[in-house]
Amino acid sequence: MSQVLDTPPPTQAPADDLKALAARHGLTVSGARPSLPEYIRQLWARRHFITAFATAKLTAQYSQAKLGQVWQVMTPLLNAAVYYFIFGVLLGTKRGVPDYVPFLVTGVFVWTFTQSSIQVGTRAISGNLGLVRALHFPRAALPISFCLQQLQQLLFSMAALVVILLCFGVPVSASWLLVIPALVLQFTFNAGMAMIMARMGAKTPDIAQLMPFILRTWMYVSGVMWSIDKLTAKDHLPHLVTVALETNPAAVYIDLMRFALIDSFHAKQLPPHVWAAATGWALLAGIGGFIYFWKAEETYGRG
Amino acid sequence: MAEHNEHTQLNGDPEGYGRTAYTTPAAPADRIPTVVADSVDIVYRVNGTGAGRGSATAALNRILRREQTEKAAGVRRVHAVKKVSFIAYKGEAIGLIGTNGSGKSTLLKAVAGLLPVESGHIYTNGQPSLLGVNAALMNDLTGERNVYLGGLAMGMSREQVKERYQDIVDFSGINEKGDFITLPMRTYSSGMAARLRFSIAAAKDHDVLLIDEALATGDRRFQVRSEDRIRELREKAGTVFLVSHNNKSIRDTCERTLWLERGELRMDGPTEEVMKEYEAFTGDKSDKTGKKPAQKKAA
């Protein structure tokens, strides 16, 4: 027993020597945050992981349901049906809005894309701690991957939307191609928001409890089931409120999609400078969110 | 044994071997360090301790009054690892032993970069990978998907994953009793899931691999296979850390052992010597082949 040291070994190397030794052999501090260019490079190297993870999550989503993948299309349609019943029939917001059903369904689908991206983003880190603690990869892969899953989900919904549009007599037109840039911009915005929420959700899990309320409020002011331009046309609103309603990113992306798809939704119904606003929001959220997320990279999954 | 002799020579003190720190600052140039721990302290902060601190008002109080001292805010500090220093070299397999709650898992997490250190530094060669019993993969996905995604997440290319897929499945032995790899992981037994996790993580050649009790869940046949794989990883110039309560497993795989007790590094030396002291300390004369329950997080 006398050989056993009760205290740490007394002949420890002085701190400077160990540091110098580590430096000499090119060892780095464990768990340190990589530089931004290095981080982007690592993330790019994991692009196959991001897409494979999104696809796997999407297909696993309804794997326990009897109807399986049918729910990919059923869920958004049922959502739209509920909103139609409440807002279209009971509250009568459809008065004065031409092609109300396509108008509503487009709004619901586009809004759902942003809403669910933010929701899954909030739990992207806190809900996947096992994965985060087991394997090393740039953590931004998780929120981005979850947004990609939501985008795939939206594409399913869009297929259903096209059928609805054709059923309600909306003609196919060249403006449908505008869907692509609109979706690219919205995806960038959503990914940025998801990364911001992922960092906040990782530090304060309580955020996840709060998000449904914030998102519902946001939905009601975004003109998902009513027409913003009808409201702003009446001039009893303060200017500030009008500007806020029109530059709201969710409203911008929803109106862009309506403009692209529905022939009776005219350019004059769009908020002013709509493409500039859509691009601005995408860049602001995308770049800002990415940097904000990267700043805390070394803290994810700790404790 | 050749390796053992080499160590002894390098230490230049065959007699005092094990009594002094095993790591010497004057390590010769031909031994390349992969992990350097420089007087590492790790402190856990636990919220919601103390009388009445779990209540809603206390939680609000904690949020609103950030500036107050930790003690007043009901935060308890747990000093889990105290002033631990060591150097691990390429090609070494190092066992970590100690009674439950002595800080073994905590130390591994810090080496993996998953826990911040309070003071001191941990330097590593590349990014160490931690493999523990709690490392959950995606339960709603099939084993097949998990292999694929795990490989991609570790930074393997799609071709590499395809190439090694069969090896990983064969190694895990999941398909020995039928086609289980195409079932969701939630249907696996805990042993099967642990085996698959280990197989995925071991498929890549890690510079530093940290294994926390991961072998304890597998059956004997799988344990033998994993020990072989650990040896193989070492030969490919990697460093392996192994936490286990199975003394035989440590003896079979590691030639060097660190003994942590109450967060302090109590002994560092050749496995046989450290084990002898440890067994005297725990009052266990015979080799333990049985398993203890999974070690809890040191707190």
Coordinates of C-alpha atoms in Angstrom, one line a residue:
Chain A
M1 CA 0.0 0.0 0.0
S2 CA 2.9 2.3 0.6
Q3 CA 3.5 2.5 -3.1
V4 CA 0.2 4.0 -3.7
L5 CA 0.2 7.7 -4.1
D6 CA -2.5 9.4 -2.1
T7 CA -2.0 12.7 -3.8
P8 CA -1.4 13.4 -7.5
P9 CA 2.1 12.3 -8.6
P10 CA 4.6 14.8 -7.3
T11 CA 6.9 14.5 -10.2
Q12 CA 4.5 16.1 -12.7
A13 CA 6.0 17.9 -15.5
P14 CA 5.7 21.7 -15.2
A15 CA 2.8 23.1 -17.1
D16 CA 5.1 24.9 -19.6
D17 CA 6.8 21.7 -20.6
L18 CA 3.5 19.9 -21.3
K19 CA 2.3 22.9 -23.3
A20 CA 5.5 23.0 -25.3
L21 CA 5.4 19.3 -25.8
A22 CA 1.9 19.5 -27.2
A23 CA 2.8 22.4 -29.4
R24 CA 5.9 20.6 -30.7
H25 CA 3.9 17.6 -31.9
G26 CA 1.1 19.7 -33.3
L27 CA -1.5 18.8 -30.8
T28 CA -4.5 21.1 -30.5
V29 CA -6.8 22.0 -27.7
S30 CA -9.6 19.4 -27.6
G31 CA -13.0 20.5 -28.6
A32 CA -11.9 24.0 -29.8
R33 CA -14.0 25.8 -32.3
P34 CA -12.6 25.7 -35.9
S35 CA -12.2 28.9 -37.8
L36 CA -15.1 30.0 -40.0
P37 CA -13.5 29.0 -43.3
E38 CA -12.4 25.6 -41.8
Y39 CA -16.0 25.2 -40.4
I40 CA -17.5 25.8 -43.8
R41 CA -15.1 23.3 -45.4
Q42 CA -16.0 20.7 -42.8
L43 CA -19.7 21.3 -43.4
W44 CA -19.2 21.0 -47.2
A45 CA -17.5 17.7 -46.6
R46 CA -20.6 16.5 -44.8
R47 CA -23.0 17.5 -47.5
H48 CA -23.9 13.8 -48.2
F49 CA -24.6 13.3 -44.5
I50 CA -26.9 16.3 -44.5
T51 CA -29.0 15.1 -47.5
A52 CA -29.0 11.4 -46.4
F53 CA -30.0 12.4 -42.8
A54 CA -32.9 14.5 -44.1
T55 CA -34.2 11.8 -46.4
A56 CA -33.9 9.1 -43.7
K57 CA -35.8 11.3 -41.2
L58 CA -38.5 12.0 -43.8
T59 CA -39.1 8.4 -44.6
A60 CA -38.9 7.4 -41.0
Q61 CA -41.5 10.0 -40.0
Y62 CA -44.6 8.0 -40.8
S63 CA -43.0 4.6 -40.6
Q64 CA -45.2 3.7 -37.5
A65 CA -48.4 4.8 -39.2
K66 CA -50.5 2.2 -41.1
L67 CA -51.0 4.5 -44.1
G68 CA -47.3 5.2 -44.1
Q69 CA -46.1 7.8 -46.7
V70 CA -49.7 8.7 -47.6
W71 CA -49.6 11.0 -44.6
Q72 CA -46.9 13.2 -46.4
V73 CA -49.7 14.5 -48.6
M74 CA -52.7 13.9 -46.2
T75 CA -51.3 16.0 -43.3
P76 CA -51.0 19.3 -45.2
L77 CA -54.3 18.8 -47.0
L78 CA -56.1 18.1 -43.7
N79 CA -54.5 21.3 -42.3
A80 CA -55.7 23.3 -45.2
A81 CA -59.2 21.8 -44.9
V82 CA -59.4 22.8 -41.2
Y83 CA -58.4 26.4 -42.0
Y84 CA -60.9 26.5 -44.9
F85 CA -63.7 25.5 -42.6
I86 CA -62.8 28.0 -39.9
F87 CA -61.7 31.0 -41.9
G88 CA -63.3 30.5 -45.2
V89 CA -66.7 29.2 -44.1
L90 CA -67.3 30.3 -40.5
L91 CA -65.5 33.6 -40.4
G92 CA -65.9 34.5 -44.0
T93 CA -62.5 35.9 -44.7
K94 CA -62.9 34.6 -48.3
R95 CA -65.1 37.5 -49.2
G96 CA -63.5 39.6 -51.9
V97 CA -60.5 37.2 -52.3
P98 CA -60.7 35.5 -55.8
D99 CA -59.6 31.9 -55.9
Y100 CA -59.8 31.7 -52.1
V101 CA -59.0 27.9 -51.9
P102 CA -55.8 28.1 -53.9
F103 CA -55.0 31.4 -52.0
L104 CA -55.5 29.7 -48.6
V105 CA -53.8 26.4 -49.4
T106 CA -50.7 28.1 -50.9
G107 CA -50.5 30.3 -47.7
V108 CA -50.8 27.3 -45.4
F109 CA -48.2 25.2 -47.2
V110 CA -45.6 28.0 -47.4
W111 CA -46.2 29.0 -43.8
T112 CA -46.0 25.4 -42.6
F113 CA -42.5 25.2 -44.2
T114 CA -41.2 28.2 -42.2
Q115 CA -43.1 27.2 -39.1
S116 CA -41.9 23.6 -39.0
S117 CA -38.3 24.6 -39.9
I118 CA -38.2 26.8 -36.9
Q119 CA -39.8 24.2 -34.7
V120 CA -37.5 21.4 -35.6
G121 CA -34.6 23.9 -35.5
T122 CA -35.3 24.6 -31.9
R123 CA -34.9 20.9 -31.0
A124 CA -32.1 20.2 -33.6
I125 CA -29.4 20.1 -30.9
S126 CA -31.3 19.5 -27.7
G127 CA -33.3 16.7 -29.2
N128 CA -30.3 14.9 -30.7
L129 CA -27.8 15.0 -27.8
G130 CA -27.0 11.3 -28.2
L131 CA -25.8 11.9 -31.8
V132 CA -24.0 15.1 -30.9
R133 CA -22.2 13.5 -28.0
A134 CA -21.3 10.3 -29.9
L135 CA -20.0 11.6 -33.2
H136 CA -18.0 14.6 -34.2
F137 CA -19.3 16.6 -37.1
P138 CA -20.0 20.3 -37.6
R139 CA -23.2 20.8 -35.6
A140 CA -24.7 23.1 -38.2
A141 CA -25.3 20.0 -40.3
L142 CA -28.2 19.2 -38.0
P143 CA -30.4 22.3 -38.3
I144 CA -29.7 22.5 -42.0
S145 CA -30.6 18.9 -42.5
F146 CA -33.8 19.3 -40.6
C147 CA -34.7 22.3 -42.8
L148 CA -33.9 20.2 -45.9
Q149 CA -36.3 17.6 -44.6
Q150 CA -39.0 20.2 -44.3
L151 CA -38.2 21.3 -47.9
Q152 CA -38.7 17.8 -49.1
Q153 CA -42.0 17.7 -47.2
L154 CA -43.0 20.9 -48.9
L155 CA -42.3 19.5 -52.3
F156 CA -44.8 16.7 -51.5
S157 CA -47.3 19.3 -50.5
M158 CA -46.6 21.2 -53.7
A159 CA -47.6 18.2 -55.7
A160 CA -50.9 18.2 -54.0
L161 CA -51.1 21.9 -54.4
V162 CA -50.7 21.7 -58.2
V163 CA -53.6 19.2 -58.3
I164 CA -55.8 21.7 -56.3
L165 CA -54.8 24.6 -58.5
L166 CA -55.8 22.7 -61.6
C167 CA -59.0 21.6 -60.0
F168 CA -60.0 25.2 -59.2
G169 CA -59.2 26.2 -62.8
V170 CA -56.0 28.1 -62.2
P171 CA -54.1 28.0 -65.5
V172 CA -50.6 26.8 -65.9
S173 CA -48.3 29.7 -66.7
A174 CA -44.7 30.6 -67.1
S175 CA -44.8 32.5 -63.8
W176 CA -44.8 29.1 -62.1
L177 CA -41.1 29.0 -62.6
L178 CA -40.7 31.8 -60.1
V179 CA -41.5 29.1 -57.5
I180 CA -37.8 28.0 -57.7
P181 CA -36.1 31.3 -56.7
A182 CA -38.8 31.9 -54.1
L183 CA -38.2 28.5 -52.5
V184 CA -34.4 28.9 -52.6
L185 CA -34.7 32.3 -50.8
Q186 CA -37.2 30.9 -48.3
F187 CA -35.1 27.9 -47.6
T188 CA -32.1 30.1 -46.8
F189 CA -34.2 32.2 -44.5
N190 CA -35.6 29.1 -42.8
A191 CA -32.1 27.5 -42.4
G192 CA -30.8 30.7 -40.8
M193 CA -33.7 30.9 -38.4
A194 CA -33.4 27.2 -37.6
M195 CA -29.7 27.8 -36.7
I196 CA -30.5 30.7 -34.5
M197 CA -33.2 28.7 -32.7
A198 CA -31.0 25.7 -32.4
R199 CA -28.4 27.7 -30.5
M200 CA -31.0 29.2 -28.2
G201 CA -32.8 25.9 -27.7
A202 CA -29.5 24.2 -26.9
K203 CA -28.7 26.7 -24.1
T204 CA -32.3 27.2 -22.9
P205 CA -34.6 24.2 -23.5
D206 CA -37.5 26.3 -22.2
I207 CA -37.6 28.0 -25.6
A208 CA -39.2 24.9 -27.1
Q209 CA -42.2 25.4 -24.8
L210 CA -42.6 29.0 -25.8
M211 CA -42.3 28.6 -29.6
P212 CA -45.8 27.3 -30.4
F213 CA -47.3 30.5 -29.0
I214 CA -44.8 32.8 -30.8
L215 CA -45.3 30.9 -34.1
R216 CA -49.1 31.0 -33.8
T217 CA -49.0 34.8 -33.3
W218 CA -46.7 35.1 -36.2
M219 CA -49.0 33.0 -38.4
Y220 CA -52.0 35.2 -37.7
V221 CA -50.2 38.4 -38.7
S222 CA -48.7 36.9 -41.8
G223 CA -51.8 36.8 -43.9
V224 CA -51.9 33.0 -44.2
M225 CA -55.7 32.9 -44.3
W226 CA -56.6 36.6 -45.1
S227 CA -55.4 39.1 -47.6
I228 CA -52.9 41.6 -46.2
D229 CA -53.4 44.0 -49.1
K230 CA -57.2 44.2 -48.4
L231 CA -56.3 45.3 -44.8
T232 CA -53.7 47.8 -45.8
A233 CA -55.9 49.2 -48.6
K234 CA -58.1 50.8 -45.9
D235 CA -56.1 53.7 -44.7
H236 CA -57.0 53.7 -41.0
L237 CA -53.8 51.8 -40.2
P238 CA -50.7 53.7 -38.9
H239 CA -48.0 53.7 -41.5
L240 CA -45.6 51.8 -39.3
V241 CA -48.1 48.9 -38.9
T242 CA -48.5 48.7 -42.7
V243 CA -44.7 48.6 -43.2
A244 CA -44.3 45.9 -40.6
L245 CA -47.1 43.8 -42.1
E246 CA -45.6 44.1 -45.5
T247 CA -42.0 43.4 -44.7
N248 CA -42.8 40.5 -42.4
P249 CA -40.6 37.8 -44.0
A250 CA -43.3 35.1 -43.8
A251 CA -45.8 37.4 -45.6
V252 CA -43.2 38.2 -48.2
Y253 CA -42.5 34.5 -49.0
I254 CA -46.2 33.6 -49.0
D255 CA -47.2 36.4 -51.3
L256 CA -44.3 35.6 -53.7
M257 CA -45.6 32.1 -53.9
R258 CA -49.1 33.2 -54.5
F259 CA -48.0 35.6 -57.2
A260 CA -46.0 32.9 -58.9
L261 CA -48.8 30.3 -58.9
I262 CA -52.2 32.1 -58.9
D263 CA -53.1 34.1 -62.0
S264 CA -55.7 36.2 -60.1
F265 CA -53.1 37.3 -57.6
H266 CA -51.7 40.4 -59.3
A267 CA -48.3 42.1 -58.9
K268 CA -50.0 45.2 -57.4
Q269 CA -51.1 43.0 -54.4
L270 CA -47.4 42.3 -53.6
P271 CA -45.7 44.4 -51.0
P272 CA -43.3 47.0 -52.5
H273 CA -39.8 45.8 -53.4
V274 CA -40.8 42.3 -52.7
W275 CA -37.8 40.5 -54.3
A276 CA -35.4 42.8 -52.5
A277 CA -37.1 42.1 -49.3
A278 CA -37.1 38.3 -49.9
T279 CA -33.4 38.4 -50.8
G280 CA -32.5 40.7 -47.9
W281 CA -34.3 38.5 -45.3
A282 CA -32.7 35.4 -46.7
L283 CA -29.2 36.8 -46.6
L284 CA -29.7 38.4 -43.2
A285 CA -31.0 35.2 -41.6
G286 CA -28.8 32.8 -43.5
I287 CA -25.5 34.5 -42.9
G288 CA -26.3 36.0 -39.5
G289 CA -27.8 32.7 -38.3
F290 CA -24.8 30.7 -39.5
I291 CA -22.3 32.9 -37.8
Y292 CA -24.4 33.1 -34.6
F293 CA -24.6 29.3 -34.6
W294 CA -20.9 28.8 -35.3
K295 CA -19.9 31.1 -32.4
A296 CA -21.2 28.6 -29.9
E297 CA -20.1 25.4 -31.8
E298 CA -17.9 24.1 -29.0
T299 CA -20.6 24.3 -26.4
Y300 CA -23.2 22.0 -28.1
G301 CA -23.8 18.8 -26.3
R302 CA -21.8 19.7 -23.2
G303 CA -22.7 19.4 -19.6
Chain B
M1 CA 6.3 -7.8 -24.0
A2 CA 8.6 -5.9 -26.3
E3 CA 6.5 -2.8 -25.8
H4 CA 6.7 -3.1 -22.1
N5 CA 10.5 -3.3 -22.2
E6 CA 10.6 -0.3 -24.3
H7 CA 8.6 1.7 -21.9
T8 CA 10.7 0.6 -19.0
Q9 CA 13.9 1.6 -20.8
L10 CA 12.5 4.9 -21.8
N11 CA 11.5 5.6 -18.3
G12 CA 15.1 4.9 -17.4
D13 CA 14.0 3.7 -14.0
P14 CA 12.8 0.1 -14.1
E15 CA 12.7 -0.2 -10.3
G16 CA 10.7 2.9 -9.6
Y17 CA 8.4 2.3 -12.5
G18 CA 4.8 2.9 -11.3
R19 CA 5.7 4.7 -8.2
T20 CA 6.5 8.0 -9.9
A21 CA 4.5 9.6 -12.6
Y22 CA 4.6 7.4 -15.7
T23 CA 4.7 10.4 -18.0
T24 CA 8.1 12.1 -18.2
P25 CA 8.6 15.4 -19.8
A26 CA 11.8 14.1 -21.3
A27 CA 10.0 11.7 -23.6
P28 CA 12.3 10.7 -26.5
A29 CA 11.5 11.9 -29.9
D30 CA 10.5 8.6 -31.3
R31 CA 7.4 8.4 -29.1
I32 CA 4.7 10.6 -30.4
P33 CA 2.2 12.0 -27.9
T34 CA -1.4 11.9 -29.0
V35 CA -3.1 13.2 -25.8
V36 CA -1.6 15.6 -23.3
A37 CA -3.6 16.4 -20.2
D38 CA -2.1 19.3 -18.3
S39 CA -3.3 19.5 -14.7
V40 CA -6.9 19.3 -15.7
D41 CA -9.7 20.3 -13.3
I42 CA -13.4 19.6 -14.2
V43 CA -16.2 21.0 -12.2
Y44 CA -19.9 20.3 -12.7
R45 CA -22.4 23.0 -11.9
V46 CA -25.8 21.5 -10.9
N47 CA -28.9 23.7 -10.9
G48 CA -31.8 23.3 -8.6
T49 CA -30.1 22.0 -5.4
G50 CA -30.6 23.2 -1.9
A51 CA -33.8 23.8 0.0
G52 CA -36.7 25.0 -2.1
R53 CA -34.5 25.7 -5.0
G54 CA -36.4 23.4 -7.3
S55 CA -39.5 25.6 -7.0
A56 CA -40.7 28.0 -9.8
T57 CA -39.9 31.1 -7.8
A58 CA -36.4 29.9 -7.2
A59 CA -36.0 29.3 -10.9
L60 CA -37.2 32.7 -11.8
N61 CA -34.9 34.2 -9.2
R62 CA -32.0 32.3 -10.7
I63 CA -32.7 33.7 -14.1
L64 CA -33.3 37.3 -13.0
R65 CA -30.3 37.6 -10.7
R66 CA -27.5 36.4 -12.8
E67 CA -24.8 38.3 -11.0
Q68 CA -25.3 36.8 -7.6
T69 CA -22.9 34.2 -6.3
E70 CA -23.3 30.6 -7.5
K71 CA -24.0 29.4 -4.0
A72 CA -26.8 31.9 -3.4
A73 CA -28.3 30.9 -6.7
G74 CA -28.6 27.4 -5.6
V75 CA -25.9 26.1 -7.9
R76 CA -23.7 23.3 -6.5
R77 CA -20.2 22.8 -7.7
V78 CA -19.0 19.2 -8.0
H79 CA -15.3 18.9 -8.4
A80 CA -15.2 15.7 -10.5
V81 CA -11.6 15.7 -11.7
K82 CA -8.7 17.2 -9.8
K83 CA -5.4 18.2 -11.3
V84 CA -4.9 15.2 -13.5
S85 CA -1.9 15.2 -15.9
F86 CA -0.8 12.5 -18.2
I87 CA 0.7 12.0 -21.7
A88 CA -0.6 9.2 -23.9
Y89 CA 1.4 8.1 -26.9
K90 CA 0.7 6.6 -30.2
G91 CA 0.1 2.9 -30.2
E92 CA -0.9 2.8 -26.5
A93 CA -4.0 1.2 -25.1
I94 CA -4.7 2.8 -21.7
G95 CA -7.2 1.4 -19.2
L96 CA -9.0 3.8 -16.9
I97 CA -10.1 2.2 -13.6
G98 CA -11.6 3.4 -10.4
T99 CA -14.7 2.9 -8.3
N100 CA -18.0 4.3 -9.4
G101 CA -18.2 8.1 -9.4
S102 CA -14.4 8.5 -9.4
G103 CA -14.4 10.7 -12.6
K104 CA -13.4 8.2 -15.3
S105 CA -16.3 9.0 -17.7
T106 CA -16.0 12.7 -17.0
L107 CA -12.3 12.6 -17.9
L108 CA -13.0 10.8 -21.1
K109 CA -15.7 13.3 -22.1
A110 CA -13.3 16.1 -21.5
V111 CA -10.6 14.4 -23.6
A112 CA -13.2 14.1 -26.4
G113 CA -13.9 17.8 -26.1
L114 CA -17.5 17.3 -25.0
L115 CA -17.0 18.9 -21.5
P116 CA -15.2 22.1 -20.8
V117 CA -12.3 22.0 -18.4
E118 CA -12.3 24.4 -15.4
S119 CA -8.6 24.9 -15.5
G120 CA -5.7 23.3 -17.2
H121 CA -5.6 22.1 -20.8
I122 CA -6.2 19.0 -22.9
Y123 CA -4.3 18.8 -26.1
T124 CA -5.1 16.1 -28.6
N125 CA -4.0 14.9 -32.0
G126 CA -7.0 15.4 -34.3
Q127 CA -10.4 14.8 -32.9
P128 CA -10.8 12.0 -30.4
S129 CA -14.0 10.0 -30.7
L130 CA -15.9 8.9 -27.6
L131 CA -17.9 5.7 -27.7
G132 CA -20.1 5.2 -24.7
V133 CA -23.1 3.1 -23.7
N134 CA -25.3 6.2 -23.9
A135 CA -24.3 7.1 -27.4
A136 CA -27.7 6.7 -29.0
L137 CA -28.0 6.6 -32.8
M138 CA -31.4 7.2 -34.5
N139 CA -33.9 4.7 -33.0
D140 CA -36.6 5.2 -35.6
L141 CA -34.3 4.3 -38.5
T142 CA -33.2 0.9 -39.5
G143 CA -29.8 -0.5 -38.6
E144 CA -28.8 -0.2 -42.2
R145 CA -29.6 3.5 -42.3
N146 CA -27.7 4.0 -39.0
V147 CA -24.6 2.4 -40.4
Y148 CA -24.8 4.6 -43.5
L149 CA -25.5 7.8 -41.6
G150 CA -23.0 7.1 -38.8
G151 CA -20.3 6.6 -41.4
L152 CA -21.2 9.8 -43.2
A153 CA -21.3 11.7 -40.0
M154 CA -17.8 10.5 -39.1
G155 CA -16.6 12.0 -42.3
M156 CA -16.4 8.9 -44.5
S157 CA -17.3 9.3 -48.2
R158 CA -20.3 7.5 -49.7
E159 CA -17.9 5.1 -51.4
Q160 CA -16.0 4.3 -48.2
V161 CA -19.3 3.6 -46.4
K162 CA -20.5 1.3 -49.2
E163 CA -17.1 -0.4 -49.1
R164 CA -17.1 -1.1 -45.4
Y165 CA -20.8 -1.6 -44.9
Q166 CA -20.6 -5.4 -45.1
D167 CA -17.6 -5.5 -42.7
I168 CA -19.5 -3.3 -40.2
V169 CA -22.6 -5.5 -40.3
D170 CA -20.5 -8.7 -40.1
F171 CA -18.5 -7.4 -37.2
S172 CA -21.6 -6.3 -35.2
G173 CA -23.0 -9.8 -35.7
I174 CA -26.5 -8.3 -35.9
N175 CA -27.4 -10.6 -38.8
E176 CA -26.3 -13.8 -37.2
K177 CA -29.8 -14.6 -36.0
G178 CA -31.7 -13.4 -39.1
D179 CA -32.1 -10.3 -41.1
F180 CA -32.2 -7.7 -38.3
I181 CA -30.2 -5.0 -40.0
T182 CA -33.2 -3.9 -42.0
L183 CA -35.4 -3.4 -38.8
P184 CA -35.6 -0.1 -37.0
M185 CA -33.1 0.2 -34.2
R186 CA -35.9 0.6 -31.6
T187 CA -36.6 -3.1 -32.1
Y188 CA -33.1 -4.1 -31.1
S189 CA -32.1 -5.4 -27.7
S190 CA -29.7 -3.2 -25.7
G191 CA -26.9 -5.5 -26.4
M192 CA -27.5 -5.6 -30.1
A193 CA -27.8 -1.8 -30.3
A194 CA -24.5 -1.4 -28.3
R195 CA -22.8 -3.8 -30.7
L196 CA -23.9 -2.0 -33.7
R197 CA -22.8 1.4 -32.2
F198 CA -19.4 0.0 -31.5
S199 CA -19.1 -1.5 -34.9
I200 CA -19.9 1.7 -36.6
A201 CA -17.5 3.8 -34.5
A202 CA -14.7 1.2 -34.9
A203 CA -15.1 1.1 -38.7
K204 CA -13.0 4.3 -39.0
D205 CA -9.4 4.4 -38.0
H206 CA -9.4 6.9 -35.2
D207 CA -6.3 8.7 -34.1
V208 CA -7.7 8.6 -30.5
L209 CA -10.6 6.3 -29.6
L210 CA -12.3 6.6 -26.2
I211 CA -14.4 3.6 -25.2
D212 CA -16.6 4.0 -22.1
E213 CA -18.0 0.7 -20.9
A214 CA -19.2 0.0 -24.5
L215 CA -18.0 -3.6 -24.5
A216 CA -19.8 -4.5 -21.3
T217 CA -23.1 -5.0 -23.0
G218 CA -22.0 -7.4 -25.8
D219 CA -21.8 -11.1 -25.3
R220 CA -18.5 -12.9 -24.8
R221 CA -18.0 -13.6 -28.5
F222 CA -18.5 -10.0 -29.3
Q223 CA -16.1 -8.9 -26.6
V224 CA -13.3 -11.0 -28.0
R225 CA -13.9 -9.6 -31.4
S226 CA -13.9 -6.0 -30.1
E227 CA -10.7 -6.6 -28.2
D228 CA -9.1 -7.8 -31.4
R229 CA -10.3 -4.7 -33.1
I230 CA -8.9 -2.4 -30.4
R231 CA -5.6 -4.1 -30.8
E232 CA -5.8 -3.6 -34.5
L233 CA -6.6 0.1 -34.1
R234 CA -3.5 0.5 -31.8
E235 CA -1.3 -1.1 -34.4
K236 CA -2.5 1.5 -36.9
A237 CA -0.8 4.0 -34.7
G238 CA -3.9 5.0 -32.8
T239 CA -4.4 5.5 -29.1
V240 CA -7.2 3.7 -27.3
F241 CA -8.6 4.6 -23.9
L242 CA -10.8 2.0 -22.2
V243 CA -13.1 2.5 -19.2
S244 CA -14.3 -0.7 -17.8
H245 CA -15.2 -2.4 -14.6
N246 CA -14.2 -5.7 -16.1
N247 CA -10.7 -6.1 -14.8
K248 CA -10.1 -9.0 -17.2
S249 CA -11.0 -6.8 -20.2
I250 CA -8.5 -4.2 -19.1
R251 CA -5.8 -6.8 -18.5
D252 CA -6.4 -8.3 -22.0
T253 CA -6.3 -5.1 -23.9
C254 CA -4.3 -2.4 -22.1
E255 CA -0.6 -2.4 -21.1
R256 CA -0.9 0.8 -19.2
T257 CA -3.6 1.8 -16.7
L258 CA -4.6 5.0 -15.0
W259 CA -6.3 4.7 -11.6
L260 CA -8.7 7.5 -10.7
E261 CA -10.1 7.8 -7.2
R262 CA -12.2 10.7 -6.1
G263 CA -11.2 12.6 -9.1
E264 CA -7.5 12.3 -8.4
L265 CA -5.0 10.4 -10.4
R266 CA -3.9 7.8 -7.8
M267 CA -1.7 5.7 -9.9
D268 CA -0.3 5.5 -13.4
G269 CA 1.7 2.6 -14.7
P270 CA 1.8 -0.9 -16.2
T271 CA -1.6 -2.6 -16.0
E272 CA -0.4 -5.5 -13.8
E273 CA 1.1 -3.3 -11.1
V274 CA -1.8 -0.8 -11.0
M275 CA -4.3 -3.7 -11.1
K276 CA -2.7 -5.4 -8.1
E277 CA -3.0 -2.2 -6.0
Y278 CA -6.5 -1.6 -7.2
E279 CA -7.6 -5.1 -6.4
A280 CA -6.1 -4.8 -2.9
F281 CA -7.9 -1.4 -2.5
T282 CA -11.3 -2.8 -3.6
G283 CA -10.7 -6.0 -1.6
D284 CA -11.1 -8.2 -4.7
K285 CA -8.4 -10.9 -5.0
S286 CA -9.7 -12.8 -8.0
D287 CA -10.2 -11.6 -11.5
K288 CA -13.6 -10.2 -12.1
T289 CA -15.3 -11.5 -15.2
G290 CA -18.7 -10.5 -14.2
K291 CA -20.1 -7.1 -15.1
K292 CA -21.0 -4.3 -12.8
P293 CA -23.9 -2.1 -13.7
A294 CA -23.0 0.7 -16.0
Q295 CA -21.1 3.4 -14.3
K296 CA -23.0 6.5 -13.5
K297 CA -21.9 10.0 -14.5
A298 CA -19.5 11.2 -11.9
A299 CA -21.4 13.9 -10.0

